[in-house]
Structures are given as C-alpha cells and as structure tokens.
mmCIF file of C-alpha atoms in Angstrom:
data_model
loop_
_atom_site.group_PDB
_atom_site.id
_atom_site.type_symbol
_atom_site.label_atom_id
_atom_site.label_comp_id
_atom_site.label_asym_id
_atom_site.label_seq_id
_atom_site.Cartn_x
_atom_site.Cartn_y
_atom_site.Cartn_z
ATOM 1 C CA MET M 12 33.685 38.116 61.584
ATOM 2 C CA ILE M 13 31.289 37.723 58.707
ATOM 3 C CA LYS M 14 32.936 37.966 55.371
ATOM 4 C CA GLU M 15 30.652 39.066 52.572
ATOM 5 C CA PHE M 16 31.063 38.524 48.783
ATOM 6 C CA LYS M 17 30.301 41.842 47.152
ATOM 7 C CA GLU M 18 30.126 42.517 43.462
ATOM 8 C CA ARG M 19 32.993 44.757 42.450
ATOM 9 C CA PRO M 20 31.910 48.179 40.888
ATOM 10 C CA GLY M 21 32.474 48.648 37.237
ATOM 11 C CA ILE M 22 32.430 44.926 36.258
ATOM 12 C CA SER M 23 31.152 44.611 32.626
ATOM 13 C CA ARG M 24 28.060 42.625 31.848
ATOM 14 C CA LEU M 25 26.675 40.949 28.871
ATOM 15 C CA ASN M 26 24.510 42.936 26.558
ATOM 16 C CA ASP M 27 21.259 41.549 27.990
ATOM 17 C CA GLY M 28 22.286 42.305 31.506
ATOM 18 C CA LEU M 29 23.357 38.899 32.646
ATOM 19 C CA PRO M 30 26.551 38.443 34.670
ATOM 20 C CA LEU M 31 29.768 37.201 33.149
ATOM 21 C CA ASN M 32 30.523 33.644 34.013
ATOM 22 C CA SER M 33 33.466 34.712 36.233
ATOM 23 C CA LEU M 34 30.856 36.340 38.482
ATOM 24 C CA LEU M 35 28.496 33.358 38.923
ATOM 25 C CA TYR M 36 30.241 31.935 41.739
ATOM 26 C CA SER M 37 30.705 35.145 43.817
ATOM 27 C CA GLU M 38 27.132 36.115 43.242
ATOM 28 C CA ALA M 39 25.987 32.687 44.278
ATOM 29 C CA VAL M 40 27.811 32.886 47.547
ATOM 30 C CA SER M 41 26.484 36.450 48.254
ATOM 31 C CA LEU M 42 22.923 35.284 47.546
ATOM 32 C CA LEU M 43 23.255 32.372 49.701
ATOM 33 C CA GLN M 44 24.462 34.654 52.580
ATOM 34 C CA LYS M 45 21.273 36.739 52.201
ATOM 35 C CA LEU M 46 19.225 33.621 52.394
ATOM 36 C CA ILE M 47 20.870 32.345 55.464
ATOM 37 C CA LYS M 48 20.182 35.607 57.263
ATOM 38 C CA THR M 49 16.481 35.177 56.330
ATOM 39 C CA PRO M 50 14.597 32.520 58.391
ATOM 40 C CA SER M 51 12.687 30.357 55.948
ATOM 41 C CA PHE M 52 11.122 27.431 57.896
ATOM 42 C CA SER M 53 8.677 25.262 56.026
ATOM 43 C CA GLY M 54 5.563 27.348 55.342
ATOM 44 C CA GLU M 55 7.358 30.531 56.220
ATOM 45 C CA GLU M 56 9.477 31.083 53.186
ATOM 46 C CA SER M 57 7.945 34.316 51.897
ATOM 47 C CA ALA M 58 10.918 36.619 52.712
ATOM 48 C CA ALA M 59 13.361 34.067 51.090
ATOM 49 C CA ALA M 60 11.118 33.841 47.956
ATOM 50 C CA ASP M 61 11.142 37.636 47.863
ATOM 51 C CA ILE M 62 14.977 37.600 47.767
ATOM 52 C CA VAL M 63 15.156 35.039 44.872
ATOM 53 C CA GLN M 64 12.430 36.896 42.975
ATOM 54 C CA ARG M 65 14.205 40.298 43.337
ATOM 55 C CA TYR M 66 17.521 38.708 42.375
ATOM 56 C CA LEU M 67 16.135 37.411 39.169
ATOM 57 C CA ALA M 68 14.270 40.573 38.389
ATOM 58 C CA GLY M 69 17.500 42.293 38.657
ATOM 59 C CA TYR M 70 18.508 40.651 35.405
ATOM 60 C CA SER M 71 15.156 41.414 33.816
ATOM 61 C CA ILE M 72 13.972 37.897 34.164
ATOM 62 C CA LYS M 73 10.181 37.498 34.391
ATOM 63 C CA THR M 74 9.118 35.130 37.218
ATOM 64 C CA LYS M 75 5.936 33.542 38.168
ATOM 65 C CA ARG M 76 4.903 33.007 41.746
ATOM 66 C CA LYS M 77 2.325 30.926 43.750
ATOM 67 C CA GLY M 78 2.520 31.247 47.384
ATOM 68 C CA ASN M 79 6.216 30.913 48.313
ATOM 69 C CA ASN M 80 7.112 29.156 45.103
ATOM 70 C CA ILE M 81 9.107 31.045 42.279
ATOM 71 C CA TRP M 82 9.633 29.758 38.720
ATOM 72 C CA CYS M 83 10.770 31.152 35.405
ATOM 73 C CA TYR M 84 12.047 29.960 31.999
ATOM 74 C CA ASN M 85 15.015 30.604 29.692
ATOM 75 C CA LYS M 86 14.795 33.643 27.415
ATOM 76 C CA TYR M 87 14.269 31.912 24.065
ATOM 77 C CA PHE M 88 11.765 29.304 25.287
ATOM 78 C CA ASP M 89 10.499 27.107 22.479
ATOM 79 C CA SER M 90 7.462 24.926 23.129
ATOM 80 C CA ALA M 91 8.553 22.582 20.342
ATOM 81 C CA ARG M 92 11.533 21.524 22.499
ATOM 82 C CA PRO M 93 11.610 19.435 25.760
ATOM 83 C CA THR M 94 11.927 21.301 29.055
ATOM 84 C CA ILE M 95 14.240 20.405 31.772
ATOM 85 C CA LEU M 96 13.337 21.422 35.400
ATOM 86 C CA LEU M 97 16.032 22.756 37.713
ATOM 87 C CA ASN M 98 14.609 22.540 41.129
ATOM 88 C CA SER M 99 15.687 22.965 44.761
ATOM 89 C CA HIS M 100 13.943 24.230 47.774
ATOM 90 C CA LEU M 101 13.828 27.521 49.832
ATOM 91 C CA ASP M 102 12.783 26.074 53.195
ATOM 92 C CA THR M 103 14.887 24.764 56.089
ATOM 93 C CA VAL M 104 14.219 22.751 59.280
ATOM 94 C CA LYS M 105 14.393 24.599 62.527
ATOM 95 C CA PRO M 106 17.782 24.879 64.215
ATOM 96 C CA ASN M 107 18.471 22.148 66.789
ATOM 97 C CA GLU M 108 19.675 22.712 70.322
ATOM 98 C CA GLY M 109 23.222 21.720 69.489
ATOM 99 C CA TYR M 110 24.059 24.962 67.635
ATOM 100 C CA THR M 111 27.076 26.834 69.047
ATOM 101 C CA ASN M 112 26.918 29.365 66.181
ATOM 102 C CA ASP M 113 24.163 31.747 65.360
ATOM 103 C CA PRO M 114 22.194 29.718 62.784
ATOM 104 C CA PHE M 115 21.216 32.976 60.910
ATOM 105 C CA CYS M 116 24.726 34.281 60.792
ATOM 106 C CA PRO M 117 26.428 33.434 57.358
ATOM 107 C CA GLU M 118 29.969 33.460 58.679
ATOM 108 C CA ILE M 119 32.775 32.309 56.302
ATOM 109 C CA SER M 120 35.738 30.594 58.092
ATOM 110 C CA GLY M 121 38.209 28.094 56.975
ATOM 111 C CA GLY M 122 36.732 27.961 53.487
ATOM 112 C CA ARG M 123 33.319 27.041 54.888
ATOM 113 C CA LEU M 124 30.182 29.033 54.889
ATOM 114 C CA PHE M 125 28.218 28.422 58.022
ATOM 115 C CA GLY M 126 24.479 28.935 58.656
ATOM 116 C CA LEU M 127 21.092 27.169 58.723
ATOM 117 C CA GLY M 128 20.182 25.940 55.279
ATOM 118 C CA SER M 129 23.727 26.465 53.840
ATOM 119 C CA ASN M 130 24.061 22.811 53.051
ATOM 120 C CA ASP M 131 20.463 21.710 52.812
ATOM 121 C CA ALA M 132 19.796 23.067 50.282
ATOM 122 C CA GLY M 133 20.925 26.602 49.827
ATOM 123 C CA GLY M 134 24.189 25.641 48.143
ATOM 124 C CA CYS M 135 22.220 23.587 45.597
ATOM 125 C CA LEU M 136 19.721 26.322 45.109
ATOM 126 C CA VAL M 137 22.244 29.078 44.294
ATOM 127 C CA ALA M 138 24.299 26.850 42.078
ATOM 128 C CA LEU M 139 21.217 25.983 40.076
ATOM 129 C CA LEU M 140 20.330 29.627 39.894
ATOM 130 C CA ALA M 141 23.832 30.414 38.459
ATOM 131 C CA THR M 142 23.518 27.606 36.040
ATOM 132 C CA PHE M 143 20.087 29.013 34.857
ATOM 133 C CA LEU M 144 21.726 32.400 34.370
ATOM 134 C CA HIS M 145 24.543 30.847 32.464
ATOM 135 C CA PHE M 146 22.125 29.356 29.985
ATOM 136 C CA TYR M 147 19.426 31.977 30.151
ATOM 137 C CA HIS M 148 20.324 33.879 26.957
ATOM 138 C CA TYR M 149 21.479 30.935 24.815
ATOM 139 C CA GLN M 150 19.579 30.811 21.573
ATOM 140 C CA GLY M 151 20.843 27.398 20.363
ATOM 141 C CA LEU M 152 19.844 25.264 23.261
ATOM 142 C CA GLY M 153 18.257 21.934 22.270
ATOM 143 C CA PHE M 154 15.964 22.123 25.322
ATOM 144 C CA ASN M 155 14.177 24.679 27.545
ATOM 145 C CA LEU M 156 15.050 25.361 31.105
ATOM 146 C CA CYS M 157 12.497 25.895 33.913
ATOM 147 C CA LEU M 158 14.050 26.998 37.140
ATOM 148 C CA ALA M 159 11.878 26.498 40.196
ATOM 149 C CA ALA M 160 12.780 27.540 43.783
ATOM 150 C CA THR M 161 10.073 25.912 45.882
ATOM 151 C CA ALA M 162 8.673 25.656 49.301
ATOM 152 C CA GLU M 163 7.731 23.070 52.017
ATOM 153 C CA GLU M 164 10.175 20.420 50.953
ATOM 154 C CA GLU M 165 11.092 19.685 54.569
ATOM 155 C CA ASN M 166 7.680 18.867 55.750
ATOM 156 C CA SER M 167 6.372 17.361 52.431
ATOM 157 C CA GLY M 168 3.773 20.095 52.475
ATOM 158 C CA THR M 169 0.907 20.594 50.018
ATOM 159 C CA GLU M 170 1.917 24.266 49.146
ATOM 160 C CA GLY M 171 5.443 23.358 47.774
ATOM 161 C CA ILE M 172 6.316 21.822 44.443
ATOM 162 C CA LYS M 173 3.175 19.798 44.305
ATOM 163 C CA SER M 174 1.098 23.016 44.158
ATOM 164 C CA ILE M 175 2.866 24.387 41.059
ATOM 165 C CA LEU M 176 3.427 21.289 38.907
ATOM 166 C CA PRO M 177 0.023 21.797 37.133
ATOM 167 C CA LEU M 178 1.027 25.321 36.349
ATOM 168 C CA VAL M 179 4.635 25.110 34.939
ATOM 169 C CA GLY M 180 3.709 23.348 31.671
ATOM 170 C CA THR M 181 5.029 20.128 30.213
ATOM 171 C CA LEU M 182 8.240 18.913 31.765
ATOM 172 C CA ASP M 183 10.451 16.208 30.309
ATOM 173 C CA LEU M 184 13.361 15.836 32.767
ATOM 174 C CA ALA M 185 14.325 17.147 36.115
ATOM 175 C CA ILE M 186 17.643 17.845 38.003
ATOM 176 C CA VAL M 187 16.776 18.208 41.703
ATOM 177 C CA GLY M 188 19.335 20.019 43.738
ATOM 178 C CA GLU M 189 20.032 18.268 47.140
ATOM 179 C CA PRO M 190 23.376 17.742 48.795
ATOM 180 C CA THR M 191 24.944 14.523 47.336
ATOM 181 C CA LEU M 192 28.610 15.262 47.307
ATOM 182 C CA LEU M 193 28.055 15.799 43.552
ATOM 183 C CA GLN M 194 27.196 12.136 43.033
ATOM 184 C CA MET M 195 24.055 11.347 40.976
ATOM 185 C CA ALA M 196 21.290 9.688 42.865
ATOM 186 C CA ILE M 197 19.318 7.684 40.347
ATOM 187 C CA ALA M 198 16.821 6.356 42.891
ATOM 188 C CA GLU M 199 15.673 7.481 46.289
ATOM 189 C CA LYS M 200 13.634 5.944 49.057
ATOM 190 C CA GLY M 201 10.057 6.748 49.784
ATOM 191 C CA ASN M 202 9.034 7.850 53.312
ATOM 192 C CA LEU M 203 5.964 6.561 55.042
ATOM 193 C CA VAL M 204 5.247 7.764 58.578
ATOM 194 C CA LEU M 205 2.861 5.828 60.821
ATOM 195 C CA ASP M 206 1.280 7.074 64.015
ATOM 196 C CA CYS M 207 0.343 3.974 66.053
ATOM 197 C CA ILE M 208 -1.865 3.342 69.240
ATOM 198 C CA SER M 209 -1.828 0.340 71.446
ATOM 199 C CA ASN M 210 -5.007 0.350 73.614
ATOM 200 C CA GLY M 211 -5.341 -1.302 76.978
ATOM 201 C CA ARG M 212 -7.432 -0.760 80.109
ATOM 202 C CA PRO M 213 -6.641 1.529 82.995
ATOM 203 C CA GLY M 214 -6.216 0.182 86.574
ATOM 204 C CA HIS M 215 -4.337 0.665 89.828
ATOM 205 C CA ALA M 216 -0.694 -0.231 89.563
ATOM 206 C CA ALA M 217 -0.758 -1.917 92.970
ATOM 207 C CA ARG M 218 -3.441 -4.248 92.014
ATOM 208 C CA GLU M 219 -3.938 -6.967 89.385
ATOM 209 C CA GLU M 220 -6.266 -4.794 87.329
ATOM 210 C CA GLY M 221 -6.393 -3.336 83.856
ATOM 211 C CA GLU M 222 -4.266 -4.150 80.740
ATOM 212 C CA ASN M 223 -0.989 -2.340 80.347
ATOM 213 C CA ALA M 224 -0.891 -0.723 76.947
ATOM 214 C CA ILE M 225 2.867 -0.350 77.213
ATOM 215 C CA TYR M 226 3.342 -4.044 77.555
ATOM 216 C CA LYS M 227 0.870 -4.568 74.676
ATOM 217 C CA CYS M 228 2.789 -2.266 72.289
ATOM 218 C CA LEU M 229 6.148 -3.845 73.099
ATOM 219 C CA LYS M 230 5.114 -6.887 71.018
ATOM 220 C CA ASP M 231 4.399 -4.606 68.088
ATOM 221 C CA ILE M 232 7.509 -2.541 68.469
ATOM 222 C CA GLU M 233 9.606 -5.654 68.592
ATOM 223 C CA TRP M 234 8.004 -6.803 65.233
ATOM 224 C CA PHE M 235 8.809 -3.448 63.614
ATOM 225 C CA ARG M 236 12.389 -3.884 64.797
ATOM 226 C CA ASN M 237 12.915 -7.405 63.469
ATOM 227 C CA TYR M 238 10.891 -7.917 60.481
ATOM 228 C CA GLU M 239 12.442 -7.997 57.159
ATOM 229 C CA PHE M 240 10.706 -7.512 53.777
ATOM 230 C CA GLN M 241 12.057 -9.863 51.158
ATOM 231 C CA PRO M 242 13.773 -10.003 48.729
ATOM 232 C CA ARG M 243 16.991 -8.145 49.757
ATOM 233 C CA LEU M 244 18.884 -6.863 46.725
ATOM 234 C CA LYS M 245 22.703 -6.688 47.001
ATOM 235 C CA GLY M 246 22.314 -6.805 50.789
ATOM 236 C CA LEU M 247 20.142 -3.780 50.949
ATOM 237 C CA GLN M 248 16.808 -3.636 52.700
ATOM 238 C CA SER M 249 13.847 -2.746 50.406
ATOM 239 C CA VAL M 250 11.964 -1.516 53.506
ATOM 240 C CA LYS M 251 13.527 -0.219 56.573
ATOM 241 C CA MET M 252 11.245 0.465 59.550
ATOM 242 C CA THR M 253 12.338 2.394 62.715
ATOM 243 C CA VAL M 254 10.332 3.344 65.846
ATOM 244 C CA THR M 255 11.251 6.980 66.506
ATOM 245 C CA ALA M 256 8.993 8.120 69.258
ATOM 246 C CA ILE M 257 6.847 6.723 72.064
ATOM 247 C CA LYS M 258 4.379 8.310 74.572
ATOM 248 C CA ALA M 259 2.337 6.687 77.326
ATOM 249 C CA GLY M 260 1.187 7.091 80.963
ATOM 250 C CA LEU M 261 -0.318 9.716 83.207
ATOM 251 C CA GLN M 262 1.238 9.093 86.615
ATOM 252 C CA HIS M 263 3.232 6.440 88.370
ATOM 253 C CA ASN M 264 0.461 4.441 90.100
ATOM 254 C CA ILE M 265 -1.997 4.315 87.108
ATOM 255 C CA ILE M 266 -1.700 1.411 84.472
ATOM 256 C CA PRO M 267 -1.685 3.175 81.114
ATOM 257 C CA ALA M 268 -4.688 2.663 78.866
ATOM 258 C CA LYS M 269 -2.923 4.037 75.772
ATOM 259 C CA CYS M 270 0.564 3.934 74.270
ATOM 260 C CA GLU M 271 1.297 5.941 71.267
ATOM 261 C CA PHE M 272 4.371 5.476 69.104
ATOM 262 C CA THR M 273 5.638 6.601 65.656
ATOM 263 C CA VAL M 274 7.246 4.493 62.916
ATOM 264 C CA ASP M 275 9.490 5.955 60.192
ATOM 265 C CA ILE M 276 9.469 3.757 57.071
ATOM 266 C CA ARG M 277 11.900 4.131 54.175
ATOM 267 C CA ASN M 278 11.199 2.036 51.057
ATOM 268 C CA ASP M 279 12.410 1.565 47.542
ATOM 269 C CA ASP M 280 10.109 0.718 44.608
ATOM 270 C CA MET M 281 10.121 -2.980 45.228
ATOM 271 C CA TYR M 282 7.091 -2.493 47.437
ATOM 272 C CA THR M 283 4.263 0.038 47.171
ATOM 273 C CA GLN M 284 3.189 1.823 50.212
ATOM 274 C CA ASN M 285 -0.173 -0.108 50.224
ATOM 275 C CA GLN M 286 1.778 -3.340 50.117
ATOM 276 C CA ILE M 287 3.763 -2.324 53.201
ATOM 277 C CA LEU M 288 0.718 -1.297 55.007
ATOM 278 C CA GLU M 289 -1.054 -4.605 54.344
ATOM 279 C CA THR M 290 1.894 -6.506 55.770
ATOM 280 C CA ILE M 291 1.986 -4.300 58.893
ATOM 281 C CA LYS M 292 -1.710 -4.686 59.555
ATOM 282 C CA LYS M 293 -1.438 -8.535 59.316
ATOM 283 C CA ASN M 294 1.283 -8.647 61.873
ATOM 284 C CA THR M 295 0.412 -6.000 64.521
ATOM 285 C CA SER M 296 -2.460 -5.275 66.737
ATOM 286 C CA CYS M 297 -2.182 -1.497 67.124
ATOM 287 C CA GLU M 298 -4.318 1.145 65.486
ATOM 288 C CA ILE M 299 -2.442 2.722 62.658
ATOM 289 C CA SER M 300 -2.889 6.105 60.914
ATOM 290 C CA VAL M 301 -0.757 7.253 57.965
ATOM 291 C CA ARG M 302 0.522 10.821 58.040
ATOM 292 C CA PRO M 303 -0.621 12.754 54.897
ATOM 293 C CA GLY M 304 1.855 13.687 52.275
ATOM 294 C CA SER M 305 3.960 10.607 52.469
ATOM 295 C CA PRO M 306 6.340 10.660 49.420
ATOM 296 C CA GLY M 307 6.856 7.458 47.495
ATOM 297 C CA ALA M 308 10.043 5.901 46.169
ATOM 298 C CA SER M 309 11.345 7.027 42.760
ATOM 299 C CA SER M 310 14.041 5.899 40.248
ATOM 300 C CA VAL M 311 15.309 6.558 36.765
ATOM 301 C CA SER M 312 16.663 4.039 34.313
ATOM 302 C CA PRO M 313 20.530 3.733 34.299
ATOM 303 C CA GLU M 314 20.210 3.850 30.587
ATOM 304 C CA HIS M 315 18.502 7.333 30.407
ATOM 305 C CA PRO M 316 20.744 9.863 28.582
ATOM 306 C CA ILE M 317 21.015 12.134 31.692
ATOM 307 C CA VAL M 318 22.408 9.228 33.690
ATOM 308 C CA LYS M 319 24.878 8.252 30.799
ATOM 309 C CA THR M 320 25.824 11.878 30.597
ATOM 310 C CA GLY M 321 26.511 12.110 34.391
ATOM 311 C CA ILE M 322 28.704 8.976 34.166
ATOM 312 C CA ALA M 323 30.519 10.292 31.117
ATOM 313 C CA ILE M 324 31.576 13.534 32.960
ATOM 314 C CA GLY M 325 32.780 11.589 36.070
ATOM 315 C CA CYS M 326 29.703 11.360 38.311
ATOM 316 C CA LYS M 327 29.235 8.341 40.486
ATOM 317 C CA THR M 328 25.655 6.939 40.622
ATOM 318 C CA TYR M 329 24.005 5.618 43.814
ATOM 319 C CA HIS M 330 20.604 5.013 45.478
ATOM 320 C CA SER M 331 19.817 7.570 47.941
ATOM 321 C CA PRO M 332 18.375 6.632 51.417
ATOM 322 C CA THR M 333 16.731 10.006 51.818
ATOM 323 C CA THR M 334 13.735 11.614 50.208
ATOM 324 C CA SER M 335 13.200 14.923 48.362
ATOM 325 C CA ASP M 336 10.821 16.771 46.019
ATOM 326 C CA GLN M 337 11.939 14.248 43.434
ATOM 327 C CA ALA M 338 9.268 11.986 44.841
ATOM 328 C CA TRP M 339 6.458 14.140 43.549
ATOM 329 C CA LEU M 340 7.688 14.138 39.986
ATOM 330 C CA THR M 341 6.284 11.827 37.344
ATOM 331 C CA ILE M 342 9.020 12.487 34.879
ATOM 332 C CA PRO M 343 12.565 11.022 34.782
ATOM 333 C CA SER M 344 14.732 12.882 37.313
ATOM 334 C CA VAL M 345 18.077 12.766 39.001
ATOM 335 C CA LYS M 346 19.167 14.171 42.359
ATOM 336 C CA ILE M 347 22.533 15.830 42.511
ATOM 337 C CA GLY M 348 24.167 18.821 44.177
ATOM 338 C CA PRO M 349 26.963 20.334 46.252
ATOM 339 C CA GLY M 350 27.154 19.596 49.939
ATOM 340 C CA ASP M 351 26.891 16.477 52.049
ATOM 341 C CA SER M 352 23.623 14.883 53.122
ATOM 342 C CA ALA M 353 25.389 13.829 56.370
ATOM 343 C CA ARG M 354 25.588 17.589 57.324
ATOM 344 C CA SER M 355 21.802 18.175 56.672
ATOM 345 C CA HIS M 356 19.802 19.101 59.845
ATOM 346 C CA SER M 357 23.094 19.029 61.832
ATOM 347 C CA ALA M 358 24.249 21.519 64.485
ATOM 348 C CA ASP M 359 26.459 24.328 63.061
ATOM 349 C CA GLU M 360 25.530 23.354 59.549
ATOM 350 C CA PHE M 361 27.986 24.525 56.748
ATOM 351 C CA ILE M 362 29.011 24.070 53.132
ATOM 352 C CA PHE M 363 32.411 24.351 51.716
ATOM 353 C CA LEU M 364 32.705 27.299 49.355
ATOM 354 C CA GLU M 365 34.679 25.063 46.962
ATOM 355 C CA GLU M 366 31.630 22.708 46.827
ATOM 356 C CA ILE M 367 29.512 25.582 45.526
ATOM 357 C CA ARG M 368 32.073 26.362 42.852
ATOM 358 C CA LYS M 369 32.273 22.778 41.723
ATOM 359 C CA GLY M 370 28.564 22.459 41.864
ATOM 360 C CA ILE M 371 28.084 25.285 39.365
ATOM 361 C CA ASN M 372 30.644 23.885 37.193
ATOM 362 C CA LEU M 373 29.085 20.387 37.260
ATOM 363 C CA TYR M 374 25.668 21.503 36.524
ATOM 364 C CA ILE M 375 26.819 23.541 33.552
ATOM 365 C CA LYS M 376 28.839 20.772 32.177
ATOM 366 C CA LEU M 377 25.997 18.230 32.661
ATOM 367 C CA LEU M 378 23.599 20.361 30.530
ATOM 368 C CA GLU M 379 26.426 21.221 27.942
ATOM 369 C CA THR M 380 27.322 17.594 27.508
ATOM 370 C CA LEU M 381 23.737 16.204 27.373
ATOM 371 C CA PRO M 382 23.182 17.171 23.719
ATOM 372 C CA LEU M 383 26.510 15.642 22.829
ATOM 373 C CA MET M 384 25.449 12.280 24.434
ATOM 374 C CA LEU M 385 22.373 12.278 22.238
ATOM 375 C CA ILE M 386 24.258 13.217 19.035
ATOM 376 C CA ASN M 387 26.890 10.501 19.549
ATOM 377 C CA ASN M 388 24.194 7.883 20.130
ATOM 378 C CA PRO M 389 21.757 8.539 17.254
ATOM 379 C CA ILE M 390 20.177 5.020 17.215
ATOM 380 C CA LYS M 391 19.887 4.655 21.017
ATOM 381 C CA TYR M 392 18.407 8.143 21.453
ATOM 382 C CA LYS M 393 16.638 8.684 18.178
ATOM 383 C CA ASN M 394 13.475 10.087 19.837
ATOM 384 C CA GLU M 395 15.389 12.656 21.819
ATOM 385 C CA ILE M 396 17.967 13.684 19.194
ATOM 386 C CA LYS M 397 15.292 15.466 16.920
ATOM 387 C CA TYR M 398 15.285 18.271 19.509
ATOM 388 C CA ILE M 399 18.951 19.143 19.292
ATOM 389 C CA ASN M 400 19.752 22.260 17.305
ATOM 390 C CA ASN M 401 23.111 21.896 15.623
#
C-alpha cells in the first residue's frame, strides 16, 4: 500500500507563507511522491516541471522557465553579493526490464521510498528545494541563492542546464545535487562516447573471398581493452575506455563488410578529450565519430572554502567516476546529495527516507557554516569575506 505524507491541517506558517522548518522534510517526501508518479524521461519533463513550478508558486515564489527548466532566487536578492546555484535534475532514465515494482508507484516500505527517479536524483532535488525554502526569506544572507530544477541531465541534452546558463545571471559557486551518500565530490570524470566502424569487404562465407570486418575490428577492440594512458595517480586510471556495444553481419553465409561498436570513455582532467582522440586515432584503424554533448571532466580546489566547509561539518571528499550537470559549469562546484550512486538506473530504485532528512540537514548546515569558514579565515579568504553581512 502506498503511504502518503500529507500536510496536517491547521499547521501554522511563517508570516511570508513559508513552511516551518519542521515541515520541510514531510513536504519534501510528499513532493517526491508526486514526481515519481509523473513520468519525466529526458526531454519529456514538462509535467514534472509544472509540479515544481506550482509548488513554489504556492509559497508566492516567482519562478522563471525555459522549456522544462525552472529557476528562481531568494526573496532578498542583492546583486552586490555572490550567487550560489542549487541545482538538480528533473529527468530520469527509462525503467529497465528488471523492475518487479511499478516504477511510477511511490510506495513507502521499510523506511524506503521506491520509484523511478527516487534516488537519481529526486531525493536530491526535493532536499535542495527544502533548503532553498529554509533560506528564502533570510535578509542577512552573505550570498544569494539561485535554485534550478533542470532537464535533460541523463542524456546530456542541449535543452537542459546548458540552455539556461546564459539567462540566470552571474553565478559564483554551485552545489549540484546527485546521490553521493552525502559525501562531497570535488572532481568528476568526463564522458566521451565514440561510435566506431571497421570496414571490410563482403564475400561468400564458404569461399576465400572478402575481408571480414569483425576480425578487423577485434584488433581495435583489444587495443581499447588494454591501452593505459599515463600517468596513473594513486593507482587510478586517468582514462578508462570500455567497449559497450557491437553490431555486425546480415546472415550466416555472408562475410560482414561492416562492424560497428561503441566505446564509453571516462576521463579526469589529466587529459583533454582532444588529446584522448588523438591517441586513439594513432593506434586504431576504425572510423570514429564523437557523439555530441560529451561532458568534460571537472574539479574544484581542495582549498576552496566550500570544500573546507564540507570537511569541517564532517563530509568526506572523493573523486566521482560518474558525470553530471556539473560538467557544464565554468564556476567552482561540488557534487553532493542524499542517496547512493550505486542505486541509480537500477531495478526497483529506492531512497531511504532518512537519507532525505539527513540531506536537508546537511545542505542547510553547509550553507550556514560557509560564512563562518570565511570569517574565521580572514587572510586566506579576504576576497570572499567582504560579502559576509554580520
């Protein structure tokens, strides 16, 4: 049976219509249940964007919209102060064949909320929304907040966060919500996808005719499997290449003239994507085309105040092997959120309710502590501290 979190009648609200902090968690869970019920595959997020927009409008928060992207700012926005972006995505992948539950049924069982997008990244999105509501009416913030619920993250589409970055104004820092077990990712891999073709000549399989494209491509596939880019830092590969799909042949008695295969490449910022491509072309014979919208690697200095703040409140830092909308940002950013990346895109996806609660608390604590980090380190962060309003 589906359990729904419903707001209790008669609960008092702040003077400007915002929920009391004690309600942030229950409202976040209720909102996530509504989003799970609403299919929002990449490029098809309109109904989910409507839900978020109506939810914010219920607190008299003015939103801006482009396509399926929604964004808004704190009530007392001050252009003289830096702006922190709070971002997570509305879209989901399509459910895989392993589901035993209805992917669009937001059932709560055993402290878990099940449903497609619950973990990636609905829990992060509603936790960031709750955080934004918590700070929305603060007049003494030393920074502005820009909340952005964006589209097409899962397919690196052109109509997602990339399409609104020119419109949101100057941003100075970003917190990107992705399931990280509330650890802080200070770097993430880029993702380069190659579609490759090995060409041969057709012939009859019973005769010594033609050139078998499958045999020809095996040499290149073996190179992708074994080649290692140097240097390796702390035992980690700077570039990881994996052949993930292959297609060839028309029928059993015809030597195939073409073999197509796909290579998924994950890289850190030790190598640019152009450098990777140059190395591949020197060592393989296949035709190569790069899929558009390949996100690059990103990282933030371990000395950045947001990283130091995260460590100060107990966050562990790590380098993420996955990519996100963080890749499109040209400002310092960290990736952090409730949920577990290992559950993303899995069958019977779920998030623990307690993870959502802890996520809200951590986001709030991170933003509350950031000004203290600056104030307590006046020499180190002299350029940032001028914005803090005591």
